[in-house]
Coordinates of C-alpha atoms and ligand atoms in Angstrom, one line a residue:
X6 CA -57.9 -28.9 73.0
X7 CA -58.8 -26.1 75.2
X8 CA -61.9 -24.3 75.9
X9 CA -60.1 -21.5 78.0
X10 CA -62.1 -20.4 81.4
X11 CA -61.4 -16.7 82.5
X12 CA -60.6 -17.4 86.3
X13 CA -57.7 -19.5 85.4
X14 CA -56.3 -17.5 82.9
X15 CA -55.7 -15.4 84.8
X16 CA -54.3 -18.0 87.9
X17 CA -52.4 -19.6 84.9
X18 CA -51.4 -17.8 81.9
X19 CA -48.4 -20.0 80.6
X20 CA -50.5 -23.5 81.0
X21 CA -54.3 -21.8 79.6
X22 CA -53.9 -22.4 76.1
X23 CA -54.9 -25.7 74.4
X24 CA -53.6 -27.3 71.9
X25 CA -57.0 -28.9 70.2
X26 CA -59.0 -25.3 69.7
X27 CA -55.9 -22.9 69.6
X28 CA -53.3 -21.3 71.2
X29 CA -50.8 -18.1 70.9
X30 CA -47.1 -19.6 70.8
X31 CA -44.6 -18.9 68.7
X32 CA -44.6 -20.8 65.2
X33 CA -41.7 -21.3 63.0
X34 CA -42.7 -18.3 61.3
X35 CA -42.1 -16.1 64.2
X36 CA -38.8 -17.7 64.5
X37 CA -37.9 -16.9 61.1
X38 CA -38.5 -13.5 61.2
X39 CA -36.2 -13.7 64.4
X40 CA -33.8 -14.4 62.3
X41 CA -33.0 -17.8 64.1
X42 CA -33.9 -20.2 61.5
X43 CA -31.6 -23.3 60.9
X44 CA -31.2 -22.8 65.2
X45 CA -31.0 -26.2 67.0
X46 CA -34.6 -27.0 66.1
X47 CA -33.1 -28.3 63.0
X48 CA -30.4 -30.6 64.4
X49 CA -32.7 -32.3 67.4
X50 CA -32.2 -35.5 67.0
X51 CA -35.5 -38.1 67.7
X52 CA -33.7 -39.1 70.5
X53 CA -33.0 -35.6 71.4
X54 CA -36.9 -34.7 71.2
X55 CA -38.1 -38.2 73.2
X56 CA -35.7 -37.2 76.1
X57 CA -36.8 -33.5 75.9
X58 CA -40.8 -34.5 75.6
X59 CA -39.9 -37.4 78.5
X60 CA -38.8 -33.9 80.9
X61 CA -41.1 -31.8 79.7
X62 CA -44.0 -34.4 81.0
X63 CA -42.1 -34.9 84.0
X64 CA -42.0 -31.2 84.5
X65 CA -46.1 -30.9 83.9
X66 CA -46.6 -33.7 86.2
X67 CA -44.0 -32.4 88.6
X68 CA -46.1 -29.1 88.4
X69 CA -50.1 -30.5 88.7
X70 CA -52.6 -32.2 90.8
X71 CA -52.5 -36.2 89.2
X72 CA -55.6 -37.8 89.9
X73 CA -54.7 -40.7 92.0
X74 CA -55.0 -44.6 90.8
X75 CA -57.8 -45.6 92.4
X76 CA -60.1 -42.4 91.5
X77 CA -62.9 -42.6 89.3
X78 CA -61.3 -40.2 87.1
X79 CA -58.7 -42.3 86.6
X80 CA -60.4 -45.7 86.3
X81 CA -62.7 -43.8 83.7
X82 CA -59.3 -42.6 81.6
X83 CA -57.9 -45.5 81.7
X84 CA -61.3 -47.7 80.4
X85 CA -60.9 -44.9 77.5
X86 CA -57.2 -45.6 76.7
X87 CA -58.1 -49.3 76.9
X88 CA -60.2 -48.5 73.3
X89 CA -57.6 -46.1 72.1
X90 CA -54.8 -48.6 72.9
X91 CA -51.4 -48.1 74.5
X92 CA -49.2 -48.1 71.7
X93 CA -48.8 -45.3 68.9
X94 CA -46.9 -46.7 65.6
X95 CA -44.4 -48.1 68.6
X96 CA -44.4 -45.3 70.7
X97 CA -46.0 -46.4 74.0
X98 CA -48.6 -44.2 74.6
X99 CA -48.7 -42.6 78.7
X100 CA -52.4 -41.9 80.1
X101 CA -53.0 -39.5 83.4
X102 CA -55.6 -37.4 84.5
X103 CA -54.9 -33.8 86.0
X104 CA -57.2 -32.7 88.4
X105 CA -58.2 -29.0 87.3
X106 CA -60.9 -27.2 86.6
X107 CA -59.6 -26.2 83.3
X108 CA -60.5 -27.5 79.9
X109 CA -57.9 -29.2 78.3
X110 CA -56.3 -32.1 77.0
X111 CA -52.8 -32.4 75.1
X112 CA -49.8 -35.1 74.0
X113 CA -46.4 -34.7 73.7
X114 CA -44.1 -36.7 71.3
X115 CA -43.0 -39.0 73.7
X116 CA -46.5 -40.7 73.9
X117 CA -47.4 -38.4 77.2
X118 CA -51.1 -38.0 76.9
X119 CA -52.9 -36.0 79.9
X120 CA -56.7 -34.9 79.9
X121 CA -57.5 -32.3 82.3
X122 CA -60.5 -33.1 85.1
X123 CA -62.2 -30.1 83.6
X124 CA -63.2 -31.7 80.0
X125 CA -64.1 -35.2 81.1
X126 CA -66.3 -33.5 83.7
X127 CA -68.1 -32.0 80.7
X128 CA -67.7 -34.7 77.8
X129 CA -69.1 -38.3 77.4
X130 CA -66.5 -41.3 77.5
X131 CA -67.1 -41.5 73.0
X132 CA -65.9 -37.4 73.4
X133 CA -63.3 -38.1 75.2
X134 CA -62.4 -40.9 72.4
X135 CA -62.5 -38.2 69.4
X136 CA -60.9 -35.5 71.8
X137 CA -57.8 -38.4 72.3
X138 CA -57.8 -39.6 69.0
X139 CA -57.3 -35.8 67.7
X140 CA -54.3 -35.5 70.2
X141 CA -52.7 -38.6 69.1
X142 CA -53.1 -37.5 65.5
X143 CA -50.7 -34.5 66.5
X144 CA -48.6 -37.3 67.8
X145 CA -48.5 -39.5 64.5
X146 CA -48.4 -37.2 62.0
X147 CA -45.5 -35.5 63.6
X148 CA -47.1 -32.0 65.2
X149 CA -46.0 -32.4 68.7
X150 CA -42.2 -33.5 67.2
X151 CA -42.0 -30.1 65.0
X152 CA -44.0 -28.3 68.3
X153 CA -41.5 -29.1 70.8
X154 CA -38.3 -28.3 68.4
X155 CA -39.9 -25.2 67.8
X156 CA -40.4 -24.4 71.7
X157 CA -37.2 -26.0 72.3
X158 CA -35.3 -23.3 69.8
X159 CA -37.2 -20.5 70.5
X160 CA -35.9 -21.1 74.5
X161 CA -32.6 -21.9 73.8
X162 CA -32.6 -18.4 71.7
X163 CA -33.8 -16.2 74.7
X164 CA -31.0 -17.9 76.9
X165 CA -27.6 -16.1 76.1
X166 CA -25.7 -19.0 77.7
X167 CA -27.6 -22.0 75.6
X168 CA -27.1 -20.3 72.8
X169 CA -23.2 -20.1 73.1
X170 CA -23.8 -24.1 72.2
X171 CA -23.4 -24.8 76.0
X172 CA -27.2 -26.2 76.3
X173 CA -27.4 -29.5 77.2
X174 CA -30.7 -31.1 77.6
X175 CA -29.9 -33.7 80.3
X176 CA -28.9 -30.6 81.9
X177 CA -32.0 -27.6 81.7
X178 CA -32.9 -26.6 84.8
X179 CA -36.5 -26.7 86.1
X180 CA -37.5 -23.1 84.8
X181 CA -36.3 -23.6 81.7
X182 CA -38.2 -27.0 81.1
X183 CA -41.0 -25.8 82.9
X184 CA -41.0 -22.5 80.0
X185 CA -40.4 -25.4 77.5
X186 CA -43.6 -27.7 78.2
X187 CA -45.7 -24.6 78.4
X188 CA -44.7 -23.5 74.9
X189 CA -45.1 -27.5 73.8
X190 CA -48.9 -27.7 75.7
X191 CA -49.8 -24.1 74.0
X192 CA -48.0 -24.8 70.9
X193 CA -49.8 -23.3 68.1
X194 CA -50.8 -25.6 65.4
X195 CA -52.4 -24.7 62.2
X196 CA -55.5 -25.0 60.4
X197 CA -54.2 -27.8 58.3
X198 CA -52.1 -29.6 61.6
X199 CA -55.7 -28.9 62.9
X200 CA -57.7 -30.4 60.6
X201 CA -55.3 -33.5 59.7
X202 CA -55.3 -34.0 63.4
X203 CA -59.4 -34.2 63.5
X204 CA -59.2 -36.5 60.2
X205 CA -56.8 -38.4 61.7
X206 CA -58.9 -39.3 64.5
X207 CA -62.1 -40.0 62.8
X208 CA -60.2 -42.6 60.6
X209 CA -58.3 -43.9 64.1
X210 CA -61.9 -44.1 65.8
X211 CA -63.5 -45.9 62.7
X212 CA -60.4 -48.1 62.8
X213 CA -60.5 -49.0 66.3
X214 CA -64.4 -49.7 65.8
X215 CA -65.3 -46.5 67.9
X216 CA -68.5 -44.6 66.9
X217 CA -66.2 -40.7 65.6
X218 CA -69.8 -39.0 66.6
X219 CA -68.3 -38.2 69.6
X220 CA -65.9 -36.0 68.0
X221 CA -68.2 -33.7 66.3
X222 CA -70.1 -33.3 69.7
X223 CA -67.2 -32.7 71.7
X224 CA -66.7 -29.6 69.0
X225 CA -70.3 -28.7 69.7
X226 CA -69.3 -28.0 73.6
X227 CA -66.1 -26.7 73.0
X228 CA -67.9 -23.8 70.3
X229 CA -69.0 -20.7 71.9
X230 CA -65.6 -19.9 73.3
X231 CA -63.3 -17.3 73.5
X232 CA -63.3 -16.1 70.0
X233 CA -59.9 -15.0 69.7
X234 CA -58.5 -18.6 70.6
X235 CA -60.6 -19.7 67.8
X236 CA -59.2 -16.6 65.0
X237 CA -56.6 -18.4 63.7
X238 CA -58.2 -22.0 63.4
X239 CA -61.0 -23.6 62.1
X240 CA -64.2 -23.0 64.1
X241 CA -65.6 -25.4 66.6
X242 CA -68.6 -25.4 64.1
X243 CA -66.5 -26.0 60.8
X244 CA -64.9 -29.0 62.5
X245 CA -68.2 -30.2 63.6
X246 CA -69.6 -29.8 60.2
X247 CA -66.1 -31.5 59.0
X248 CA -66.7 -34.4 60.7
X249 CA -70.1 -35.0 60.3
X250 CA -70.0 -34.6 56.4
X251 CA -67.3 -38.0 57.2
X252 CA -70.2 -39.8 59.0
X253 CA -72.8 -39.1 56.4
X254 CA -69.9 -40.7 53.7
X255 CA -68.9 -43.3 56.0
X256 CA -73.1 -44.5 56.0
X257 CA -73.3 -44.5 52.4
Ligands
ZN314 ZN1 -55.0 -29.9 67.9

């Protein structure tokens, strides 16, 4: 999810993008027409992409501003993941706050969830809720998986030396899996990842007993963005809409 904000675009280009709204990687397509299809993405085992998502996060972490334990930000995170739980069809699920003024919020398919200081400083606790429940939809449905096989390839194809079959992934050095979690955070999803991700969470919300309102709002504040983020995906006001035409169902 990202609603992008011009100053730190420009102080962060790689780590702007957001996975919720839209983004500007490379998506298998691309690939493709590289003529690299069938690369490594292909043969990543699930171990392969836990260990890979596992340094990626690392990487991130290694890389931003955590909010400590004892802060409000992440007391308030961690009442939210108390709701959402800590466990994700057996993937334990990993909760931390960065502190940024940026607008974002993305997982990775090792259960590595962070939400930027920058969108819980502008959305209600129930937001947050739908904002989560859309990034662990990209978890369980598979997105982030596909996302950082894709990132992982399209690396390993710009490195002459990985791609003589040399590349080991205990072994990627700190550039290289600092490249790869900035593809994996900006990966670009697509309108249908998109919108299975938003249905996804409304049914996860409902499930869990959480009010999904806070989902269509949290598209409300996120509209009005950068409109060439948005070209490619469904509008902030479509997913709204999306999501409300669910609640009006779900009161019948
Ligand atoms: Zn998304």
């Amino acid at each position: 999810m990202k609603k992008h904000q011009k100053t730190l675009l420009v102080a962060l280009p790689l780590v702007a993008a957001m996975s919720l709204v839209g983004c500007k990687n490379m998506g298998a397509d691309d690939l493709a027409s590289l003529g690299m299809k069938g690369l490594k993405a292909a043969t990543l085992s699930d171990n392969d992409v836990k260990a890979l998502s596992q340094q990626s996060c690392a990487q991130m972490d290694a890389e931003s501003r955590i909010a400590p334990k004892n802060s409000a930000y992440t007391k308030r995170l961690n009442k939210i993941a108390k709701s959402l739980g800590n466990n994700l069809n057996g993937t334990p699920i990993n909760y931390k706050v960065y502190i940024t003024k940026d607008v974002n919020a993305w997982a990775m398919a090792n259960g590595c969830v962070r939400v930027y200081s920058g969108l819980m400083d502008m959305m209600t606790d129930n937001e947050i809720q739908g904002v989560l429940g859309h990034e662990l939809g990209h978890v369980a449905l598979g997105h982030s998986k596909k996302a950082i096989q894709v990132a992982y390839a399209t690396e390993m194809a710009l490195d002459a030396a990985a791609s003589s079959g040399n590349a080991k992934i205990a072994s990627l050095s700190k550039s290289k899996l600092g490249a790869l979690a900035s593809a994996v955070i900006n990966a670009q999803f697509s309108q249908k990842q998109e919108q299975d991700a938003d249905n996804y969470s409304f049914d996860y919300l409902v499930k869990k007993k959480i009010n999904p309102a806070g989902l269509a709002t949290a598209f409300d504040k996120l509209g009005g963005g950068d409109a060439s983020i948005l070209s490619s995906h469904p509008s902030s006001t479509a997913r709204a809409d999306n999501i409300r035409k669910k609640l009006a169902e779900l009161k019948k």
